[in-house]
mmCIF file of C-alpha atoms in Angstrom:
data_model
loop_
_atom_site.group_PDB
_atom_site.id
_atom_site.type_symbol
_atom_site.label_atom_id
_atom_site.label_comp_id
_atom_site.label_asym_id
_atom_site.label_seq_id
_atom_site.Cartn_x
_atom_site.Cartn_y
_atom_site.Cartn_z
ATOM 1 C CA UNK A 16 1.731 -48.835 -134.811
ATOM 2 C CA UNK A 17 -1.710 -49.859 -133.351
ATOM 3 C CA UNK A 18 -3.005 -50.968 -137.118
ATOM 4 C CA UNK A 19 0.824 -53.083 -137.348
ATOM 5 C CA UNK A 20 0.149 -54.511 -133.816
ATOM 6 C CA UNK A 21 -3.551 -55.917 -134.806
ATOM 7 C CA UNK A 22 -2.338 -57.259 -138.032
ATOM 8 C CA UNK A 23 0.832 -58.973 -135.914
ATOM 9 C CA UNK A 24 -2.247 -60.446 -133.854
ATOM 10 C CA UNK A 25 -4.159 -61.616 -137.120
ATOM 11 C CA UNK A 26 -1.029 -63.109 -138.347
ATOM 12 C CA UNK A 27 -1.058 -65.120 -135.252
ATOM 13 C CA UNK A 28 -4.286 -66.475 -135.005
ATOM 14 C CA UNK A 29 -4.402 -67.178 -138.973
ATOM 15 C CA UNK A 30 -1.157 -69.021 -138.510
ATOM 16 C CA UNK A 31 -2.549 -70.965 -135.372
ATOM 17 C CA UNK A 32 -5.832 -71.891 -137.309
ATOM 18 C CA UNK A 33 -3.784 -72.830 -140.471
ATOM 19 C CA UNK A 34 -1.369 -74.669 -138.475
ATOM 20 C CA UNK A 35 -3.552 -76.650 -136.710
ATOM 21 C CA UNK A 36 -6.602 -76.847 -139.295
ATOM 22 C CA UNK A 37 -4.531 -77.122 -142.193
ATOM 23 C CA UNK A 38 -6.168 -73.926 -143.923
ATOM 24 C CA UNK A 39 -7.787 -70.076 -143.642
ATOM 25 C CA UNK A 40 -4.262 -68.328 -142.871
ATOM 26 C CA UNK A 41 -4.636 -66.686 -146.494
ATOM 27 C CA UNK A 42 -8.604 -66.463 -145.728
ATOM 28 C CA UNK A 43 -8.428 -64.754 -142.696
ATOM 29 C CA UNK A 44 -5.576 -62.855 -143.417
ATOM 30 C CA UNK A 45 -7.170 -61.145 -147.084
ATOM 31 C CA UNK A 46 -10.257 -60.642 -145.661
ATOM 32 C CA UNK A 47 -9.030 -58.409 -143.617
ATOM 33 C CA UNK A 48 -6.943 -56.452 -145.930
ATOM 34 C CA UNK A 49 -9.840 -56.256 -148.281
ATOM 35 C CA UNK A 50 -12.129 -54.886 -145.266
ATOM 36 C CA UNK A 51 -9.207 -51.924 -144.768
ATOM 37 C CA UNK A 52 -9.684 -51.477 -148.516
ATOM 38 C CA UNK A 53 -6.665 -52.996 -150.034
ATOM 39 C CA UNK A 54 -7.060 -54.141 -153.936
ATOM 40 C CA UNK A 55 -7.556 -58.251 -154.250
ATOM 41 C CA UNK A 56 -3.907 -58.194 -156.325
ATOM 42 C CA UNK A 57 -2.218 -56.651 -153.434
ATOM 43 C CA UNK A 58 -4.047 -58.104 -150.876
ATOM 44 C CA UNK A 59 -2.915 -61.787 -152.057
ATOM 45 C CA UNK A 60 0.495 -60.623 -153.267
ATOM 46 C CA UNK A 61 1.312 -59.287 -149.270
ATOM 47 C CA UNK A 62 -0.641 -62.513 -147.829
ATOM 48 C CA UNK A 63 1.286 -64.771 -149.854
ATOM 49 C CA UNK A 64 4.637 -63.172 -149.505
ATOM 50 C CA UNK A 65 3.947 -63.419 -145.662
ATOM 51 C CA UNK A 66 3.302 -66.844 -146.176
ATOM 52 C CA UNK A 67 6.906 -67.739 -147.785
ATOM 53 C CA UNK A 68 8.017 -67.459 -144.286
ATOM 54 C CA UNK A 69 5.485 -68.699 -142.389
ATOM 55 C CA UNK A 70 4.914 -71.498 -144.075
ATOM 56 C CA UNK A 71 8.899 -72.432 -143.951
ATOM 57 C CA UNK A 72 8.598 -72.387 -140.114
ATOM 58 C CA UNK A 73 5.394 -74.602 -140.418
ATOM 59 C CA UNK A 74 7.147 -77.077 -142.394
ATOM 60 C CA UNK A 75 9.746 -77.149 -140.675
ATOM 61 C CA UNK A 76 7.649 -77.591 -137.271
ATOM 62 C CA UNK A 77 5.395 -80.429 -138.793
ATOM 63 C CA UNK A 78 8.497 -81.910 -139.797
ATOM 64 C CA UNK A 79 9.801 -81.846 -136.562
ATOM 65 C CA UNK A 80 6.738 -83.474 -134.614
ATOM 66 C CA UNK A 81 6.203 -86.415 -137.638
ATOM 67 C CA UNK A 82 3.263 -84.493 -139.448
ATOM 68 C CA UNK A 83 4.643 -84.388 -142.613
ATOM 69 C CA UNK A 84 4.415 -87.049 -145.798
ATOM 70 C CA UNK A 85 6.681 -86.368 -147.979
ATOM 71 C CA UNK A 86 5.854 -88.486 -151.468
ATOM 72 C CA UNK A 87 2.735 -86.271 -150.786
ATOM 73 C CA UNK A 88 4.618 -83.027 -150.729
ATOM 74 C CA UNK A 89 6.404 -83.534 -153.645
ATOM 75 C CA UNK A 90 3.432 -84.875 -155.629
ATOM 76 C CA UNK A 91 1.321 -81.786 -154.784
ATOM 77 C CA UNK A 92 3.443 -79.089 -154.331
ATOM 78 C CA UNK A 93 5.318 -78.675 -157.631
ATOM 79 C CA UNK A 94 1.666 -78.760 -159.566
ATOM 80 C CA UNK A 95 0.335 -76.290 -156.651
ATOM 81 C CA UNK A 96 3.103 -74.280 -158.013
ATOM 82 C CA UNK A 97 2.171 -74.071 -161.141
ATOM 83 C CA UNK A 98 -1.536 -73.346 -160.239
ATOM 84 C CA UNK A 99 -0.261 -70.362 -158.201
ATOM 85 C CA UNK A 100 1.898 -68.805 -160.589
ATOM 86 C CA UNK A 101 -0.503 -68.781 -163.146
ATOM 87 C CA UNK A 102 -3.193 -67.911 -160.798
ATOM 88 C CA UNK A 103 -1.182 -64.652 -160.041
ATOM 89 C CA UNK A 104 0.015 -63.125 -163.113
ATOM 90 C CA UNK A 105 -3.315 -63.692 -164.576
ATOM 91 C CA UNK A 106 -5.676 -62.066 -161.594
ATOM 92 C CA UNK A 107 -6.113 -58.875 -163.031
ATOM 93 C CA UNK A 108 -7.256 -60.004 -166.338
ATOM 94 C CA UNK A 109 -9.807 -62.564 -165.250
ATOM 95 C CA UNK A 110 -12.653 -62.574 -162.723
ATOM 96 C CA UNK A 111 -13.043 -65.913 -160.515
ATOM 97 C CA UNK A 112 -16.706 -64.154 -158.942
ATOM 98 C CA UNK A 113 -19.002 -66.466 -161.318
ATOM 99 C CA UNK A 114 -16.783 -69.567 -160.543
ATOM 100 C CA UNK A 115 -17.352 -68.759 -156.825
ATOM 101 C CA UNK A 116 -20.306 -69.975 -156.231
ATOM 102 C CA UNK A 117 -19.561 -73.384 -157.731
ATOM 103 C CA UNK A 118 -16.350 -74.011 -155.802
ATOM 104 C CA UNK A 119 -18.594 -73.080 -152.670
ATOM 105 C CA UNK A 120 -20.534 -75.717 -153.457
ATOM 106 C CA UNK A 121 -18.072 -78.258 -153.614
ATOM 107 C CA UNK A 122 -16.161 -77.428 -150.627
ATOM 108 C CA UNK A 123 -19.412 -77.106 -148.519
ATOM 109 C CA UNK A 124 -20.278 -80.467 -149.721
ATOM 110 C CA UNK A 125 -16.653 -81.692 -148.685
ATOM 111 C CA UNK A 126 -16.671 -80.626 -145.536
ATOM 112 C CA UNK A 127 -20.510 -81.810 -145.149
ATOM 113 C CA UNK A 128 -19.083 -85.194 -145.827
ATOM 114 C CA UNK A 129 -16.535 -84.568 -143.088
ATOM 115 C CA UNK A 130 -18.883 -83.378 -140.445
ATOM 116 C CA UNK A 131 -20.527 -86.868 -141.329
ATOM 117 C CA UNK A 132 -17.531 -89.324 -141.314
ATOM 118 C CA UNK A 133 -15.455 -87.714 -138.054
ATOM 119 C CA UNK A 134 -19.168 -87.599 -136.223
ATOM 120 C CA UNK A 135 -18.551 -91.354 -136.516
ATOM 121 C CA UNK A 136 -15.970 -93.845 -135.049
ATOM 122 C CA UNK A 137 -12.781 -93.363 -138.138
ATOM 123 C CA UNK A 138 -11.861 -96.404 -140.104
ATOM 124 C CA UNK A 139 -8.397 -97.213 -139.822
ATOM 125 C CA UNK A 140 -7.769 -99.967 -142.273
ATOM 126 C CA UNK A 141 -7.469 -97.303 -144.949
ATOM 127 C CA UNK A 142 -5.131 -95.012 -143.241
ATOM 128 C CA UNK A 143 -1.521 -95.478 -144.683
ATOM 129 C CA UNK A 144 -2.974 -96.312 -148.637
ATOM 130 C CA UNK A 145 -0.649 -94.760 -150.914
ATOM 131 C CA UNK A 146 -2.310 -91.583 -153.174
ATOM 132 C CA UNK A 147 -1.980 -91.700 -156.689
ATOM 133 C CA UNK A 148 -0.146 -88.943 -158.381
ATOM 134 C CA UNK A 149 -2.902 -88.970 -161.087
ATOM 135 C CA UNK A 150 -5.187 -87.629 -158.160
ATOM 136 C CA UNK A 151 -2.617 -85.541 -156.373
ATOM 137 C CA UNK A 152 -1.385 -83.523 -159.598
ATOM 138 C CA UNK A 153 -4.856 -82.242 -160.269
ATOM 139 C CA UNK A 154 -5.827 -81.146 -156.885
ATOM 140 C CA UNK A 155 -2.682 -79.002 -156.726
ATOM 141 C CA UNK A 156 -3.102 -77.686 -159.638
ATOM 142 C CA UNK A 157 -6.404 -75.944 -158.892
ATOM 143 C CA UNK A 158 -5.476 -75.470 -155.613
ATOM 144 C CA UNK A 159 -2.874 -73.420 -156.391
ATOM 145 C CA UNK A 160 -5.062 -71.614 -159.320
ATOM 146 C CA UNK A 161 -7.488 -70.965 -157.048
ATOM 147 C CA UNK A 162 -5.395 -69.899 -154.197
ATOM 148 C CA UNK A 163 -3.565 -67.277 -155.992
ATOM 149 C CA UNK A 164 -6.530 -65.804 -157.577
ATOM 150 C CA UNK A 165 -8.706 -65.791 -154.156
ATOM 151 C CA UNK A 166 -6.271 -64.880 -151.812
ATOM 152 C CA UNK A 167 -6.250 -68.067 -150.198
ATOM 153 C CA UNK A 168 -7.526 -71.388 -151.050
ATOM 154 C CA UNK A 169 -4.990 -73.912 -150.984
ATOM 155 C CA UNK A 170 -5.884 -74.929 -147.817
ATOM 156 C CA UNK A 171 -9.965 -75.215 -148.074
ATOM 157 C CA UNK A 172 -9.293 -77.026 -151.466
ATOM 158 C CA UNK A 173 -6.179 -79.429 -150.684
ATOM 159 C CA UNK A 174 -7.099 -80.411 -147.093
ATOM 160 C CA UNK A 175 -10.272 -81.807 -147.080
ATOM 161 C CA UNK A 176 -9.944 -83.374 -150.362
ATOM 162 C CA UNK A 177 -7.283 -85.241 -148.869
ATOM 163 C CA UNK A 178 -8.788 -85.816 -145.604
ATOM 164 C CA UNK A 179 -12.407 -87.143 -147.638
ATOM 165 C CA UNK A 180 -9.760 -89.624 -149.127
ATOM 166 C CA UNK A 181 -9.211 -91.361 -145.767
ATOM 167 C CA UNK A 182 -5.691 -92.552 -147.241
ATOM 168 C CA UNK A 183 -3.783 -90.301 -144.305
ATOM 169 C CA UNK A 184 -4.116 -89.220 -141.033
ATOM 170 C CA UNK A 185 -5.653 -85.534 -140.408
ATOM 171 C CA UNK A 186 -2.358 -84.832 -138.710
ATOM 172 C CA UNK A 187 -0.476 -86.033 -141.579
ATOM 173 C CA UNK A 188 -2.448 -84.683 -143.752
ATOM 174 C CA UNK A 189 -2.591 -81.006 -142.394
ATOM 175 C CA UNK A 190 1.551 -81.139 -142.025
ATOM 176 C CA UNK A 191 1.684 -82.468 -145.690
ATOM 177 C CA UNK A 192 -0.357 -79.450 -146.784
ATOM 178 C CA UNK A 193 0.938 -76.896 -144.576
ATOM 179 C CA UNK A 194 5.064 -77.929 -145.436
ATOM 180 C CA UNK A 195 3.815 -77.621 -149.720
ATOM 181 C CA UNK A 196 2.345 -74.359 -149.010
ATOM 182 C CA UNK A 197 5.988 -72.771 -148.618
ATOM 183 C CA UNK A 198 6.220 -73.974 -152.514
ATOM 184 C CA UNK A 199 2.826 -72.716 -153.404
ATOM 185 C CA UNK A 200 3.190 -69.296 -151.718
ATOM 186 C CA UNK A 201 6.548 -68.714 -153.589
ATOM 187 C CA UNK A 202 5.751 -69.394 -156.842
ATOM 188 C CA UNK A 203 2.875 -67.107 -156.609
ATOM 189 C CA UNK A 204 4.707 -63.990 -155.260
ATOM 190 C CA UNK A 205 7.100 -64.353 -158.516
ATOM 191 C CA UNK A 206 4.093 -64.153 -160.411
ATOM 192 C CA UNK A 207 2.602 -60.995 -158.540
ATOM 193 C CA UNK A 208 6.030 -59.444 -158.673
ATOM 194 C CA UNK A 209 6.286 -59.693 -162.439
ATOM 195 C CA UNK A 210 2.808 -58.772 -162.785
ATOM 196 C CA UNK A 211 2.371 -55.928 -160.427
ATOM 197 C CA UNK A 212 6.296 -55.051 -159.722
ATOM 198 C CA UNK A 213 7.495 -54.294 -156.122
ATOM 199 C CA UNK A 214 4.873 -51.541 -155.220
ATOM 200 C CA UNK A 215 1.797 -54.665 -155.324
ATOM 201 C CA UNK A 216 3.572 -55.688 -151.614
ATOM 202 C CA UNK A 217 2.580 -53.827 -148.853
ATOM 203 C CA UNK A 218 5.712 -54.591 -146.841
ATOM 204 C CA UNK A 219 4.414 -52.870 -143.533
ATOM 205 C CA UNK A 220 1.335 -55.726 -143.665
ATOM 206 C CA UNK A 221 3.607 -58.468 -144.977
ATOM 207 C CA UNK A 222 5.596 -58.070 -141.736
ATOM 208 C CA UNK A 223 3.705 -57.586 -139.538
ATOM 209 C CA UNK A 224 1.847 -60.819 -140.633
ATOM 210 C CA UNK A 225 4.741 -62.579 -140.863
ATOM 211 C CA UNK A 226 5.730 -61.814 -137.571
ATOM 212 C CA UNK A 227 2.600 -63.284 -135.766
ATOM 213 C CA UNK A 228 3.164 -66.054 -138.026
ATOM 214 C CA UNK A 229 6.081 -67.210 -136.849
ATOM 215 C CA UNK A 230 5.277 -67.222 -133.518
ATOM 216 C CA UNK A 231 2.433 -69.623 -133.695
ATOM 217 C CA UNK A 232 3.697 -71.912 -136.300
ATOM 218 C CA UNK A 233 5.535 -74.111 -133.738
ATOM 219 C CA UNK A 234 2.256 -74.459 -131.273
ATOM 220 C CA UNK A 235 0.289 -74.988 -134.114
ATOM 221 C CA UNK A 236 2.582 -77.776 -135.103
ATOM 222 C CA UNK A 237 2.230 -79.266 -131.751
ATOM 223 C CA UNK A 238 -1.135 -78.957 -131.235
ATOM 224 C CA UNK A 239 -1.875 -81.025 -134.016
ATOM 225 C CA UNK A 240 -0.113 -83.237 -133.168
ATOM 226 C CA UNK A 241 -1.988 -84.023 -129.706
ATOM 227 C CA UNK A 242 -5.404 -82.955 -130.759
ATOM 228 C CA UNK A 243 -7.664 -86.518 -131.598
ATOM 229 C CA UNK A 244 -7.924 -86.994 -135.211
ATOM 230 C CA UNK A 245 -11.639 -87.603 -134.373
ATOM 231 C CA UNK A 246 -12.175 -83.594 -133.117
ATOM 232 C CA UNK A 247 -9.704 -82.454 -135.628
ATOM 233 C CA UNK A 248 -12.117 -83.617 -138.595
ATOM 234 C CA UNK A 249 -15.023 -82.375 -137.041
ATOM 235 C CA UNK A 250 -13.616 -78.521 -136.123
ATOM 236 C CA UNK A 251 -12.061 -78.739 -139.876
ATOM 237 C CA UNK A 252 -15.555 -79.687 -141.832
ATOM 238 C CA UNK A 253 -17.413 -76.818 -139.605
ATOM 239 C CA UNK A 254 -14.775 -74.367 -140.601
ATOM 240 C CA UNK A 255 -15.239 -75.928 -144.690
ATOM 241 C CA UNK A 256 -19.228 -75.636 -143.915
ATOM 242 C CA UNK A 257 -19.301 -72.141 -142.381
ATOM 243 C CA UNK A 258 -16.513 -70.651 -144.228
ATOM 244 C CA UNK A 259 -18.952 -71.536 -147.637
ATOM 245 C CA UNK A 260 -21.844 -71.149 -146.847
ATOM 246 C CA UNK A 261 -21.122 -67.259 -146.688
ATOM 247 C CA UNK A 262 -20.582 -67.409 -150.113
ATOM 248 C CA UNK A 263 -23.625 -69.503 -151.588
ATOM 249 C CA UNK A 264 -25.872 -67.171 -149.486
ATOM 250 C CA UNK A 265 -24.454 -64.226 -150.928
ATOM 251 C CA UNK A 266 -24.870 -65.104 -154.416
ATOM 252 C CA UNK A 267 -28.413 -66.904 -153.265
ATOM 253 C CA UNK A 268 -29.213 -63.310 -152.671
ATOM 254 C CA UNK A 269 -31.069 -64.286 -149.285
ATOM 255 C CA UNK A 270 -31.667 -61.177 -147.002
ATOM 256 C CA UNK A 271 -34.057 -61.020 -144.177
ATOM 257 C CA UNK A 272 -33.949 -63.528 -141.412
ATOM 258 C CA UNK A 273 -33.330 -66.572 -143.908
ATOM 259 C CA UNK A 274 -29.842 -65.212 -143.389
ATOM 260 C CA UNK A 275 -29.346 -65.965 -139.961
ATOM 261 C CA UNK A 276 -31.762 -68.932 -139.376
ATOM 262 C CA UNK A 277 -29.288 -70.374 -142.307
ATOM 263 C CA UNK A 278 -26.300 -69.449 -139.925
ATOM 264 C CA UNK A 279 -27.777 -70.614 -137.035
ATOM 265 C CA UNK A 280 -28.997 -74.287 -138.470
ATOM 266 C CA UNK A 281 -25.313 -74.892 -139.875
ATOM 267 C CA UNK A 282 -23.936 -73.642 -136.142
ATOM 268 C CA UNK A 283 -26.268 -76.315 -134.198
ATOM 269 C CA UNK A 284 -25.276 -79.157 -136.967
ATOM 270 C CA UNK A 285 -21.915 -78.270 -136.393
ATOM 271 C CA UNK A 286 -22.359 -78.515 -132.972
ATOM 272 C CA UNK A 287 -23.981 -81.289 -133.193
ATOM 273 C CA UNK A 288 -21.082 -83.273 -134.705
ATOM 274 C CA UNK A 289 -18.869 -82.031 -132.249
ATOM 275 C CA UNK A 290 -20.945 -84.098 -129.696
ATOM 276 C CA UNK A 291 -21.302 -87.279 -131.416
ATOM 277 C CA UNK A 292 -17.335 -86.977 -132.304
ATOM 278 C CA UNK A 293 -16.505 -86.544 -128.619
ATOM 279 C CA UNK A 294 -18.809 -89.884 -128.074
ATOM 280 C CA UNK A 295 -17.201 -91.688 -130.986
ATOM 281 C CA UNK A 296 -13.349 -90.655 -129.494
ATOM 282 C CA UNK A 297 -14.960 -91.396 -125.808
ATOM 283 C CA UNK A 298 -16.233 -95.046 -126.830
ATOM 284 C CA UNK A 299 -12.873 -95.289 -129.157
ATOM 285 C CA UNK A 300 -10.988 -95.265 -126.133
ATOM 286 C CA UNK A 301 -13.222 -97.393 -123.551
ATOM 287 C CA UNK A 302 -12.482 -100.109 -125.777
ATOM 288 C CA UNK A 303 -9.185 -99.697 -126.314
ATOM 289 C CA UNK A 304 -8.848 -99.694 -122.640
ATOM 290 C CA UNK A 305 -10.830 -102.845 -121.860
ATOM 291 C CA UNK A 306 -9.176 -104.689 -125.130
ATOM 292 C CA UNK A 307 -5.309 -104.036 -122.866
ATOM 293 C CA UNK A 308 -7.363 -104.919 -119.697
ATOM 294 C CA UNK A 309 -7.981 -108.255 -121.132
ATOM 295 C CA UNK A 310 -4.877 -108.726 -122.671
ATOM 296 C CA UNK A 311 -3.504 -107.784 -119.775
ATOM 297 C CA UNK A 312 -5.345 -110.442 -117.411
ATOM 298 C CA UNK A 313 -5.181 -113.121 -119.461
ATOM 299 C CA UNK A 314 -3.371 -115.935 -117.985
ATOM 300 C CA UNK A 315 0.479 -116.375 -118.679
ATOM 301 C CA UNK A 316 0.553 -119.872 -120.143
ATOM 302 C CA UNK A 317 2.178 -122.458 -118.047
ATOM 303 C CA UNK A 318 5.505 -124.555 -117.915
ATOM 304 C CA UNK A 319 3.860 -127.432 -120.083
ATOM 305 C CA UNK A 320 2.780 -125.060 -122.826
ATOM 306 C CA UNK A 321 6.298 -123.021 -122.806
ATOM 307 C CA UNK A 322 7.785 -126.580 -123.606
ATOM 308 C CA UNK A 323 4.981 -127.250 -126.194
ATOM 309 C CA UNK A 324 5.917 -124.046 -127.745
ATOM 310 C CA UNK A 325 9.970 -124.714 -127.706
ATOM 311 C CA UNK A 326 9.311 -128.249 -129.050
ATOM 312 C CA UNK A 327 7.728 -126.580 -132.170
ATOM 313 C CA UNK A 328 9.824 -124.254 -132.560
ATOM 314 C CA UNK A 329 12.805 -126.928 -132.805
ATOM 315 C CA UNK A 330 10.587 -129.053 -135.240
ATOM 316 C CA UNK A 331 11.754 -129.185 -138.765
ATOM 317 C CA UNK A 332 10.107 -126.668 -141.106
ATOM 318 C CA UNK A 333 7.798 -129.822 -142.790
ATOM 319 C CA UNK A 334 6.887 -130.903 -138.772
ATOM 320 C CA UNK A 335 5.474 -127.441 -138.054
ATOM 321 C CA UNK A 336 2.008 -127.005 -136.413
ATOM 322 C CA UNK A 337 1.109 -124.591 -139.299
ATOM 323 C CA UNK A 338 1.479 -127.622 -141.395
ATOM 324 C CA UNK A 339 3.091 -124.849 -144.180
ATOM 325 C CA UNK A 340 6.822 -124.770 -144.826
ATOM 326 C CA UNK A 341 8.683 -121.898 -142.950
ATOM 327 C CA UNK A 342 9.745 -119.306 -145.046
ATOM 328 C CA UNK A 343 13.704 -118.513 -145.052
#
């Protein structure tokens, strides 16, 4: 009961990270069945079977507070699919451990790039640019793939590739995620169940992950809702940074105190951006506020100019001050 109770918690606090973050539910969650001793094909079978429901009630939550794009779902969730269910009834027969490294690399560089840009004031005349399904189809794809054969994935891979894109807002872009996850995580427990067969889910773990779960998905939802987009970049490239940099120094081999100097370098940098994002979101909003205090004082414009302004609005379309015809 105490072992079901823990994993209830973990379940919980994956979901609230996922939720809000827009990954490490599956990362969190197999890590620690792989620390009890569970085999990787079991371990992501049980985590992604928990996910089916969790993910549902994430959707559903982001869908609920506006989080969710759906052209995006659609466009990465059926290739995620895919990915996953090929990912899972092929994880026993091949090894992802030399690939590792190289997707670390990526993803650390991703969310390097993200510590960078949300450090700095965001750019806003690229939010709301439409993603091409030629770029959406590809990243589910090995999303999924590598989700199903890592135990988790989708997340790290989907999220900040979207988020580097600058096309969608981190909210929108987490909720987007989060809501095709539900497809992801159910076409790769068909695949574990024809490859492994019922006993491959622990069903003790799955609910009792499941459980916690559902419980945080709708303050996750909310929170990410309310948290600045500016913070939300930053905590999600530190989490991309730390998360692989485990990896690369593991197969780096580096033992001694390289190990945690490396740690503690990528902390402070971290940190680091943390500051200068809540400076960015701080000046951001001074002015803001002083752009509505001065639109707010300027003077209302007098009886003279209200008649001006009626006079051309009666003038015939070719009389207009615009000098342009007036579209009908």
């Amino acid at each position: 009961m105490r072992k079901l109770l823990v994993l209830a918690l973990v379940g919980l606090v994956a979901q609230l990270i996922d939720g809000s973050l827009g990954m490490a539910y599956g990362l969190t969650s197999s890590t620690l069945l792989l620390v009890a001793g569970v085999a990787p094909a079991a371990a992501s079978a049980s985590v992604h079977l928990a996910e089916i429901g969790t993910t549902l009630a994430a959707g559903v939550a982001h869908w609920r507070f506006g989080n969710v794009d759906w052209r995006v779902v659609t466009r990465i969730a059926l290739p995620g699919a895919i990915g996953a269910f090929a990912g899972a009834t092929v994880l026993s027969s091949i090894s992802t451990e030399a690939a590792a490294p190289w997707m670390a690399g990526i993803l650390f560089t991703l969310g390097a790039y993200l510590l960078v840009r949300f450090a700095r004031p965001l750019r806003t005349d690229r939010v709301g640019g439409r993603l091409r399904g030629r770029f959406l189809g590809p990243l589910g794809l090995v999303a999924g793939f590598v989700d199903a054969t890592g135990g988790g994935g989708w997340g790290p891979v989907a999220t900040p590739a979207l988020l580097v894109s600058g096309r969608m807002e981190p909210r929108k872009v987490i909720g987007s995620v989060d809501t095709a996850e539900f497809v992801v995580a159910g076409a790769a427990s068909v695949g574990f169940l024809i490859g492994l067969g019922t006993e491959g889910f622990l069903l003790p773990t799955v609910a009792a992950l499941l459980v916690g779960g559902l419980i945080a998905a709708p303050l996750a939802a909310w929170l990410v809702r309310i948290v600045p987009a500016q913070l939300l970049g930053a905590a999600v490239g530190g989490v991309i940074v730390l998360t692989n940099a485990r990896t690369l120094i593991r197969s780096a081999e580096l033992d001694g105190p390289v190990r945690p100097i490396t740690y503690a370098l990528l902390a402070a940098g971290w940190l680091a951006a943390l500051v200068l994002a809540v400076r960015a979101l701080r000046r951001t909003r001074r002015a803001r506020i002083e752009a509505a205090t001065a639109a707010n004082a300027s003077p209302a414009p007098g009886p003279a100019a209200l008649a001006g302004v009626g006079a051309a609005a009666d003038a015939p379309a070719e009389l207009a001050p615009t000098g342009t015809p007036n579209p009908r």
